[in-house]
PDB file of C-alpha atoms in Angstrom:
ATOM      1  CA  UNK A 125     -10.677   8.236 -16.481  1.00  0.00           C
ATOM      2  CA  UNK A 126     -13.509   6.274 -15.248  1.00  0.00           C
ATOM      3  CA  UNK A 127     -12.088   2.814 -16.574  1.00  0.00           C
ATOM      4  CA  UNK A 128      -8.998   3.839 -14.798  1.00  0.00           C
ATOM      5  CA  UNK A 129     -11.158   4.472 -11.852  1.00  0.00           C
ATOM      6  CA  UNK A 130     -13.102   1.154 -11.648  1.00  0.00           C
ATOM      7  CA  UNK A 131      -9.817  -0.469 -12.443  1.00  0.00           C
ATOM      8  CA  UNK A 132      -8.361   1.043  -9.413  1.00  0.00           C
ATOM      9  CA  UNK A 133     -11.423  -0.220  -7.689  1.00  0.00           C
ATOM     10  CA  UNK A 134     -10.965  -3.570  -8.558  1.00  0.00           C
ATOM     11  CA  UNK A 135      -7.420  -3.465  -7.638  1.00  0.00           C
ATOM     12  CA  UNK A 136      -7.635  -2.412  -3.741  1.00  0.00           C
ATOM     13  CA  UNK A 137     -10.979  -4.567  -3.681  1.00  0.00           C
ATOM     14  CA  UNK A 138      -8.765  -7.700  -4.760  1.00  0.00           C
ATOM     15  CA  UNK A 139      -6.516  -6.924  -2.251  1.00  0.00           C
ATOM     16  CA  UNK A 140      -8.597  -5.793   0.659  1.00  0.00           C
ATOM     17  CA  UNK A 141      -8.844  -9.393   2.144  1.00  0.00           C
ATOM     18  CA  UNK A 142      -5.279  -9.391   2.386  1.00  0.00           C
ATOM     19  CA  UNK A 143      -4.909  -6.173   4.403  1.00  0.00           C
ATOM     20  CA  UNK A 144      -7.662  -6.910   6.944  1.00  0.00           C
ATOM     21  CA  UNK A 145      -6.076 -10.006   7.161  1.00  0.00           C
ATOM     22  CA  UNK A 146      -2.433  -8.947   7.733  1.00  0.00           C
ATOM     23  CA  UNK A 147      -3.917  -5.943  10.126  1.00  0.00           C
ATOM     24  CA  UNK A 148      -5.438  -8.559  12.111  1.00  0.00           C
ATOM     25  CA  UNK A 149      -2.253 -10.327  12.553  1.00  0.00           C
ATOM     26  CA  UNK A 150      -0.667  -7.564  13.668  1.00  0.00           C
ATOM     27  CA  UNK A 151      -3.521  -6.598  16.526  1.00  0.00           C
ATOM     28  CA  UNK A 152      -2.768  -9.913  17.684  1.00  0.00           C
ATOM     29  CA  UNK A 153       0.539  -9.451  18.055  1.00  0.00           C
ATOM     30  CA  UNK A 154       0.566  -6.136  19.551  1.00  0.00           C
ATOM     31  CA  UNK A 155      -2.146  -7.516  22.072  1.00  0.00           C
ATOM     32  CA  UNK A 156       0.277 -10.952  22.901  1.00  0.00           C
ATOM     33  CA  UNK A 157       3.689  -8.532  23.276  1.00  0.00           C
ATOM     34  CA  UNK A 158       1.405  -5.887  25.561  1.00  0.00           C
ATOM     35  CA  UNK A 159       0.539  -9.394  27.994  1.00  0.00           C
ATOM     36  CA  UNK A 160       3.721 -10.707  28.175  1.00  0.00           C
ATOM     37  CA  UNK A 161       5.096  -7.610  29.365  1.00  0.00           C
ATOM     38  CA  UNK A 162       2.485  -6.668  31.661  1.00  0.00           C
ATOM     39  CA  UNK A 163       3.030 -10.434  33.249  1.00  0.00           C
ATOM     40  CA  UNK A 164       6.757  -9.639  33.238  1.00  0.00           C
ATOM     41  CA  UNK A 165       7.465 -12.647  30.897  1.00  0.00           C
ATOM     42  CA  UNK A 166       9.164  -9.834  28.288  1.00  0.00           C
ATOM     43  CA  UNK A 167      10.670  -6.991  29.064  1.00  0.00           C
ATOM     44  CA  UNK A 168      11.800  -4.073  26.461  1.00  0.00           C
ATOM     45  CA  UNK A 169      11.244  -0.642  26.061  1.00  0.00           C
ATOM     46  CA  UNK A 170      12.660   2.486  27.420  1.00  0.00           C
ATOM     47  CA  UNK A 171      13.983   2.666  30.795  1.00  0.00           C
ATOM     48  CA  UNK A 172      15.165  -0.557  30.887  1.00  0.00           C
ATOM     49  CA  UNK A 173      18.227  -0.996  28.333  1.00  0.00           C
ATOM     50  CA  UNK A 174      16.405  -2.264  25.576  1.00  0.00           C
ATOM     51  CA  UNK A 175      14.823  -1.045  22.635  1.00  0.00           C
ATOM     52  CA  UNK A 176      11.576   0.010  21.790  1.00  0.00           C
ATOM     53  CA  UNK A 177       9.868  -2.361  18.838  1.00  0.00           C
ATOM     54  CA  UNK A 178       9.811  -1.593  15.435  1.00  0.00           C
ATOM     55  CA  UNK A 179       9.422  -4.256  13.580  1.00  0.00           C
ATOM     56  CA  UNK A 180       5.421  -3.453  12.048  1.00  0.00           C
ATOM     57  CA  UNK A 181       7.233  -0.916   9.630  1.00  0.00           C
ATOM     58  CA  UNK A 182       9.758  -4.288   8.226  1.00  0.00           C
ATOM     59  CA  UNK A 183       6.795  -6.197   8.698  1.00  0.00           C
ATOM     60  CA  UNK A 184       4.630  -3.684   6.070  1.00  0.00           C
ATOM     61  CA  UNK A 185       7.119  -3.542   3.911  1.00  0.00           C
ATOM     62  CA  UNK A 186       7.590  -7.195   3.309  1.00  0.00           C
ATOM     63  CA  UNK A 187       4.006  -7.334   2.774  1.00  0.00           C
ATOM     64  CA  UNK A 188       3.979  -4.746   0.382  1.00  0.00           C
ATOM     65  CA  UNK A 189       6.520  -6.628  -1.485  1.00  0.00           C
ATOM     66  CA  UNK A 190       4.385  -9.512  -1.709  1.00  0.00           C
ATOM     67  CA  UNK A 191       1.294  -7.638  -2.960  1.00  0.00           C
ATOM     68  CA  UNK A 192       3.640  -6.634  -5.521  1.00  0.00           C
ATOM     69  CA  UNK A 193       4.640  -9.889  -6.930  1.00  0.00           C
ATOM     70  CA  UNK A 194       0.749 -10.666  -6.798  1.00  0.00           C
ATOM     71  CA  UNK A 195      -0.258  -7.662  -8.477  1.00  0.00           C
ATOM     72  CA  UNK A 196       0.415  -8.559 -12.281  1.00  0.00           C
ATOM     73  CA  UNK A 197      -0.069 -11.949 -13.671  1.00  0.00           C
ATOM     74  CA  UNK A 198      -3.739 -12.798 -12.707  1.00  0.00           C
ATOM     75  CA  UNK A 199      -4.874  -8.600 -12.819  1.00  0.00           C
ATOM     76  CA  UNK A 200      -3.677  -9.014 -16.296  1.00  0.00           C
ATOM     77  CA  UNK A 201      -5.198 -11.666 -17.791  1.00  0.00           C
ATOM     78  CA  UNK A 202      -8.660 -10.803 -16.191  1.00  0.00           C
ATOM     79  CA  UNK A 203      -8.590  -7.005 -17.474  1.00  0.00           C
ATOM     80  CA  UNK A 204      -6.829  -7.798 -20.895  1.00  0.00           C
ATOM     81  CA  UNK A 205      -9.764 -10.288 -20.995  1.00  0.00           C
ATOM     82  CA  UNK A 206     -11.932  -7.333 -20.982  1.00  0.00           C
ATOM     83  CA  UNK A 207     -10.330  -5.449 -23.274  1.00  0.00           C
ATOM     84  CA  UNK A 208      -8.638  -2.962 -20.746  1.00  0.00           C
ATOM     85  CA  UNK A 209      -5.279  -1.766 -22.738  1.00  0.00           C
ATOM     86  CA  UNK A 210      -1.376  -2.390 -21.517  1.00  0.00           C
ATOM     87  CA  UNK A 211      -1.081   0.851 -20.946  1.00  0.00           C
ATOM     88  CA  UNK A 212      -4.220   1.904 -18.832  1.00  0.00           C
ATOM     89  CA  UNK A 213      -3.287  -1.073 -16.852  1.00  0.00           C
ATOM     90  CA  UNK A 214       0.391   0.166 -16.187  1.00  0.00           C
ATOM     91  CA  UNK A 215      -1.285   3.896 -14.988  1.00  0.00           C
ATOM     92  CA  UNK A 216      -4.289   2.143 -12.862  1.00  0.00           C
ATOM     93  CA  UNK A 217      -1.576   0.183 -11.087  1.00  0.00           C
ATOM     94  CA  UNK A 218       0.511   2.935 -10.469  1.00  0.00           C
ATOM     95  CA  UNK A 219      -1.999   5.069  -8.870  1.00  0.00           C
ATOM     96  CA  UNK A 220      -3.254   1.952  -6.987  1.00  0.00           C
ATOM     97  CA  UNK A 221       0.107   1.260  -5.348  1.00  0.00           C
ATOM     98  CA  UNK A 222       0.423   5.172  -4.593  1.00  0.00           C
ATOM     99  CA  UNK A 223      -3.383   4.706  -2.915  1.00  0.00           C
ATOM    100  CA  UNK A 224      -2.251   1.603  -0.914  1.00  0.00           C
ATOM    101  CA  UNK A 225       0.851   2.413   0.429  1.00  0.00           C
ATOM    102  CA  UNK A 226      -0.517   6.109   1.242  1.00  0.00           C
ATOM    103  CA  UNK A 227      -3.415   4.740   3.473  1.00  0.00           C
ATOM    104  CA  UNK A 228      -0.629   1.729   4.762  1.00  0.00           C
ATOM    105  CA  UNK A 229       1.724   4.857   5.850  1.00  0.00           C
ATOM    106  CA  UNK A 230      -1.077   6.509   7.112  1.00  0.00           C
ATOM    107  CA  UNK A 231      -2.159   3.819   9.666  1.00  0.00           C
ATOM    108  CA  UNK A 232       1.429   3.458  10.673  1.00  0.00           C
ATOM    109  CA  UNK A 233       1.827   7.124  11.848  1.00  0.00           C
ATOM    110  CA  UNK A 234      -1.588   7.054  12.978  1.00  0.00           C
ATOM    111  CA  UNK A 235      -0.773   3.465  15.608  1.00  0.00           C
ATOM    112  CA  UNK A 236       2.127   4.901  16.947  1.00  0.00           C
ATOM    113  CA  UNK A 237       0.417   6.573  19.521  1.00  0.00           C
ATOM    114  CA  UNK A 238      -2.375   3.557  20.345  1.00  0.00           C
ATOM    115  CA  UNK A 239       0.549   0.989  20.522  1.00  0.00           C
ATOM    116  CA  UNK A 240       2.751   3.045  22.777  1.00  0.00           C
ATOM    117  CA  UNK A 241      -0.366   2.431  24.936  1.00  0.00           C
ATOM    118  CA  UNK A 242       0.976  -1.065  24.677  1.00  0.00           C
ATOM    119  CA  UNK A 243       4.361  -1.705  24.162  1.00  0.00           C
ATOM    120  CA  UNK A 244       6.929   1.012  23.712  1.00  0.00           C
ATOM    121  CA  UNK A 245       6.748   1.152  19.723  1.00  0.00           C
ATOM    122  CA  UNK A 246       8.238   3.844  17.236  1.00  0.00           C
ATOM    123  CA  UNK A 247       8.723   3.831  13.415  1.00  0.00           C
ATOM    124  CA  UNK A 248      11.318   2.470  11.285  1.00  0.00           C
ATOM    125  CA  UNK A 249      11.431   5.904  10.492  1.00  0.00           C
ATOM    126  CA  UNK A 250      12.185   7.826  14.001  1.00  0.00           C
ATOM    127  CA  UNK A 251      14.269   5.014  15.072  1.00  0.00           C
ATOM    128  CA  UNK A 252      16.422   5.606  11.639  1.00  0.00           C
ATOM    129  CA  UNK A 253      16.128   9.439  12.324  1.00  0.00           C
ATOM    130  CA  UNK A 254      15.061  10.461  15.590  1.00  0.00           C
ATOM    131  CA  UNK A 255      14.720  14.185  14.894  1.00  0.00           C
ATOM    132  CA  UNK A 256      12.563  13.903  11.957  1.00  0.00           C
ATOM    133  CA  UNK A 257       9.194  15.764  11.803  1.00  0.00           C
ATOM    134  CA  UNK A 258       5.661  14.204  11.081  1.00  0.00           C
ATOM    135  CA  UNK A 259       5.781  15.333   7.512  1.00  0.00           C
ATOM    136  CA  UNK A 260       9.049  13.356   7.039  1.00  0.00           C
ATOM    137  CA  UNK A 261       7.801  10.532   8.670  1.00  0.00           C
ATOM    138  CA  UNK A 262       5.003  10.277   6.138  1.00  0.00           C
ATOM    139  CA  UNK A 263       6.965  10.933   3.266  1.00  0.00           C
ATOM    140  CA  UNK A 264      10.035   8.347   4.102  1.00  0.00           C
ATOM    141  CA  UNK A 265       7.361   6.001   5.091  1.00  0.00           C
ATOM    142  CA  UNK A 266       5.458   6.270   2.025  1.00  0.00           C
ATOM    143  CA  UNK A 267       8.336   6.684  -0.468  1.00  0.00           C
ATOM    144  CA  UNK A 268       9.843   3.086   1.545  1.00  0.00           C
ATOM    145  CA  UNK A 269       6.531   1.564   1.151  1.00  0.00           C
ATOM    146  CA  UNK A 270       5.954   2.696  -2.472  1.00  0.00           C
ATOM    147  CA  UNK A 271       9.760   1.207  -3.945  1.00  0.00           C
ATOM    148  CA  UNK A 272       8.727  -2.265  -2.039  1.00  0.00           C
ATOM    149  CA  UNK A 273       5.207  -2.327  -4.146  1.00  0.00           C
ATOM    150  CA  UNK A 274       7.053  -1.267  -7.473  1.00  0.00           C
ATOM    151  CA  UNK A 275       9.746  -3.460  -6.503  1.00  0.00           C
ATOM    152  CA  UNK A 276       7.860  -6.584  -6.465  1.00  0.00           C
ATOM    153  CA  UNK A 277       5.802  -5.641  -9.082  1.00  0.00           C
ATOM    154  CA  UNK A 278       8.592  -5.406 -11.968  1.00  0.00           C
ATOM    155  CA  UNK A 279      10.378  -8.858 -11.025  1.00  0.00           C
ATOM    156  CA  UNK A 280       6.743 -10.869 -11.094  1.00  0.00           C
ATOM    157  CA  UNK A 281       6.820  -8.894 -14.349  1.00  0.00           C
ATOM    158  CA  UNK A 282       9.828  -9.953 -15.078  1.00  0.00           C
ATOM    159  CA  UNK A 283       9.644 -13.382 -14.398  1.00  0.00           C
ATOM    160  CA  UNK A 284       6.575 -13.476 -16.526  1.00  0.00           C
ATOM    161  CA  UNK A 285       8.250 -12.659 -19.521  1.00  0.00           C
ATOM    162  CA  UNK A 286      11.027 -14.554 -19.350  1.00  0.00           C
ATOM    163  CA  UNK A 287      11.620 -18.378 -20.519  1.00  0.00           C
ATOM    164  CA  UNK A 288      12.612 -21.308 -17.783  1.00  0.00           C
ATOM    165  CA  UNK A 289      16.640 -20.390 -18.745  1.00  0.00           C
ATOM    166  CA  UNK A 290      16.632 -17.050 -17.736  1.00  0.00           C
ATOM    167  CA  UNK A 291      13.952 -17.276 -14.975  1.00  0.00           C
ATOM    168  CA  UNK A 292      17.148 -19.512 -13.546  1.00  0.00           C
ATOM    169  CA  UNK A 293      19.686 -16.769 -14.090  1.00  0.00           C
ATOM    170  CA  UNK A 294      17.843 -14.032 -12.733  1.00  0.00           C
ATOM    171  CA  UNK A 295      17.042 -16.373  -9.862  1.00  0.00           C
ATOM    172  CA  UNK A 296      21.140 -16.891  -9.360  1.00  0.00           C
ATOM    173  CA  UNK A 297      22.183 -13.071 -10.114  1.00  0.00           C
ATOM    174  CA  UNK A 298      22.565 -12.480  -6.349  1.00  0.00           C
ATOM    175  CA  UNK A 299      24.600 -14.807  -5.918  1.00  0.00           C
ATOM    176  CA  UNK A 300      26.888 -13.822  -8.733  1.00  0.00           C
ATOM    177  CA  UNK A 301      26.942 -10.175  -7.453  1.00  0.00           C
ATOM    178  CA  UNK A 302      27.762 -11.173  -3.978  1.00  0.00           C
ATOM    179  CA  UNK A 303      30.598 -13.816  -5.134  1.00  0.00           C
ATOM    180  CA  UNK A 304      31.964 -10.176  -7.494  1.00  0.00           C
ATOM    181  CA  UNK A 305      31.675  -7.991  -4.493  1.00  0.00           C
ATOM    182  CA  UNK A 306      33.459 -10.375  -2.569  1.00  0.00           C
ATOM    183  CA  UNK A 307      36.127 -10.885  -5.396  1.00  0.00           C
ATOM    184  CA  UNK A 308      36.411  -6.880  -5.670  1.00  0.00           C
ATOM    185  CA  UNK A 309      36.604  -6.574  -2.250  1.00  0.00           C
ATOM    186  CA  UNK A 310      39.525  -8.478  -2.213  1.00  0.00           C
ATOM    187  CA  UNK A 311      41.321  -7.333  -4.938  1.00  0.00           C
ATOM    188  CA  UNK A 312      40.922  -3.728  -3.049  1.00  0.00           C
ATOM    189  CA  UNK A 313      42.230  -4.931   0.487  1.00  0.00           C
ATOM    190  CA  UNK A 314      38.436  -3.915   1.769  1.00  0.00           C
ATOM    191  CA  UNK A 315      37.838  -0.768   0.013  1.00  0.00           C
ATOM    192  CA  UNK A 316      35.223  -1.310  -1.947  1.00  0.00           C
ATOM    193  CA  UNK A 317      33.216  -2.689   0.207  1.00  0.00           C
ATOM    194  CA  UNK A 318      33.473   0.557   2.346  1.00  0.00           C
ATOM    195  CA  UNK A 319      32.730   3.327  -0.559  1.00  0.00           C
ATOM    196  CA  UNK A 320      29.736   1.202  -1.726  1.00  0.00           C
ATOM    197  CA  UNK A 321      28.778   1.344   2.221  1.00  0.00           C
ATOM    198  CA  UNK A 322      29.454   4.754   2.363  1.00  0.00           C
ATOM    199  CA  UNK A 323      27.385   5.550  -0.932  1.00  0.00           C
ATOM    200  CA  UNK A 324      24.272   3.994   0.544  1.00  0.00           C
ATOM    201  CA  UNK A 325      24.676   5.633   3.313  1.00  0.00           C
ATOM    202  CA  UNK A 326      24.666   8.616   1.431  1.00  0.00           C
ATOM    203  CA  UNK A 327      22.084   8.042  -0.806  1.00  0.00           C
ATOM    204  CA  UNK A 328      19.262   7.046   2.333  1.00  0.00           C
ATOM    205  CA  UNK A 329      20.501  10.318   4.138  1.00  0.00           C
ATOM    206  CA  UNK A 330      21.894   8.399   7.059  1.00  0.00           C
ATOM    207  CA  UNK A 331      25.443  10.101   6.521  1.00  0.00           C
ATOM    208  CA  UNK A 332      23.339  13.905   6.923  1.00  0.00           C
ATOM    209  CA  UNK A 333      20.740  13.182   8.864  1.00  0.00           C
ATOM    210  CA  UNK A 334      18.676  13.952   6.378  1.00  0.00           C
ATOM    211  CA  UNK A 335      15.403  11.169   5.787  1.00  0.00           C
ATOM    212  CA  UNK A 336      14.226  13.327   2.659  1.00  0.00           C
ATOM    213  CA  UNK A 337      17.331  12.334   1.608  1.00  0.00           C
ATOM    214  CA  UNK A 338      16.579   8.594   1.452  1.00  0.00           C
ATOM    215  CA  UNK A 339      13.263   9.338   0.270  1.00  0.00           C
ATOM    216  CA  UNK A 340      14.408  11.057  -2.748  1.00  0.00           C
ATOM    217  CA  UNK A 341      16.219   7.803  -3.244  1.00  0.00           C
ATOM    218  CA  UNK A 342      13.905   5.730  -2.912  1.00  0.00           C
ATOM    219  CA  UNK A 343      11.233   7.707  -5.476  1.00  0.00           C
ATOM    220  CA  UNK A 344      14.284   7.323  -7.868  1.00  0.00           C
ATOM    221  CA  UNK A 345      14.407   3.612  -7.719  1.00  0.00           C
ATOM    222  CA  UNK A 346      10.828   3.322  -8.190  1.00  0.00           C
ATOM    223  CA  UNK A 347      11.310   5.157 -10.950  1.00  0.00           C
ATOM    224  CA  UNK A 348      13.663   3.586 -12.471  1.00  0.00           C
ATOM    225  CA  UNK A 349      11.343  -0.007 -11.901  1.00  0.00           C
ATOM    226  CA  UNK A 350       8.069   1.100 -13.238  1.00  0.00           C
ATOM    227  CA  UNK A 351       9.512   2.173 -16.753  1.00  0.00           C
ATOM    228  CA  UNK A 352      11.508  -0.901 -16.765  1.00  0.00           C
ATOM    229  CA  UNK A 353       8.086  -2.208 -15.847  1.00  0.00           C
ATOM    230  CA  UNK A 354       6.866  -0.308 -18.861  1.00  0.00           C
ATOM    231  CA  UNK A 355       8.985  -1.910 -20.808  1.00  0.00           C
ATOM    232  CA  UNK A 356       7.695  -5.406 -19.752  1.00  0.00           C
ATOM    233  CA  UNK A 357       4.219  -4.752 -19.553  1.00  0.00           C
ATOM    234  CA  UNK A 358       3.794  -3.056 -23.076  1.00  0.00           C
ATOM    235  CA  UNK A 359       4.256  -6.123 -25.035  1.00  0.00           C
ATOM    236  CA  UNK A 360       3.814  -8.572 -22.111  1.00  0.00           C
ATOM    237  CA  UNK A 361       1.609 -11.886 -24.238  1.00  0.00           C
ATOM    238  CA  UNK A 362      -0.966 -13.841 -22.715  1.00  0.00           C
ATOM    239  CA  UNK A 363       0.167 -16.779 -21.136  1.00  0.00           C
ATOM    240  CA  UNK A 364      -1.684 -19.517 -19.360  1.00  0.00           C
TER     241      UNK A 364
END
């Protein structure tokens, strides 16, 4: 436990930079938007037609995505360096995305109320599913945050373990599933298009209202990448 520990340490430390930095970035923002509306240049917000902003929760996710696909190949090579086994990596990284993305959802229920000081700002979350408690909030938020992590975690994975051929096929698989869903949703006169709509819809809770919904969802695609992650990871060779 207290390798996994100083693992996990090493983890959040390596990317602590990062999050200052992207934090930062955001202030700024937050701090231009707030002056150009106060000078009249932008207008937005309630009252006025327009929207309130929401784009800090996309804007997290995407970055948590990115920490993802910079999470494995040099974290690996250091620790398996030191002798630190596959599989203590795998559970340290686990329970260092769960501690990131819990303090990331954290700050983003927490700034809700400092930005509305601002600029009229909600989350992704309340703007998704406007009667949702707190509780929700957090848990959509963190369950969102947690698949983007995972997410980009098992394709850096996956691109590690895989020769130059395949790293090109995997690169070109969306476009072969878009060019089939087109060619199905021909050959359907539009229907399949709509029941794959209306599964999604299903499966995030937008069709009930219901955000634990979409959570659940989500907790069941990140678990479905981290043991295909497993997979990768457990016999993953050194490369340079």
């Amino acid at each position: 436990m207290k390798k996994m520990l100083k693992i996990i340490r090493y983890q959040l430390s390596d990317t602590k930079k990062a999050i200052i930095i992207y934090y930062s970035i955001l202030i700024c923002i937050v701090l231009m938007f707030a002056y150009l509306r106060n000078s009249g240049t932008v207008s937005f917000g309630k009252g006025d037609g327009n929207r309130d902003f929401i784009g800090f929760s996309i804007s997290t996710m995407i970055f948590l995505f990115v920490s993802g696909l910079n999470s494995f190949k040099v974290n690996f090579k250091f620790l398996q360096a030191h002798g630190i086994s596959r599989t203590t990596q795998y559970k340290s990284s686990i329970l260092t995305f769960a501690l990131l993305t819990a303090f990331m959802a954290c700050v983003s229920l927490i700034s809700v109320n400092i930005i509305n000081l601002l600029i009229p700002y909600q989350t992704l979350h309340n703007s998704i599913f406007p009667e949702g408690t707190l509780i929700q909030n957090f848990v959509w938020t963190f369950s969102a945050y947690f698949f983007c992590v995972t997410i980009g975690w098992f394709i850096t994975m996956l691109y590690y373990r895989c020769g130059k051929l395949m790293k090109t096929l995997i690169s070109l698989l969306p476009v072969f599933i878009i060019i089939l869903l087109s060619v199905a949703n021909n050959l359907t006169d539009g229907r399949s298009s709509v029941e794959i709509l209306d599964l999604m819809r299903t499966g995030m809770g937008l069709k009930d209202g219901n955000s634990m919904t979409g959570a659940l969802s989500f907790f069941m695609l990140s678990a479905v990448s981290l043991f295909f992650s497993y997979l990768l990871i457990r016999k993953a060779p050194l490369k340079d």
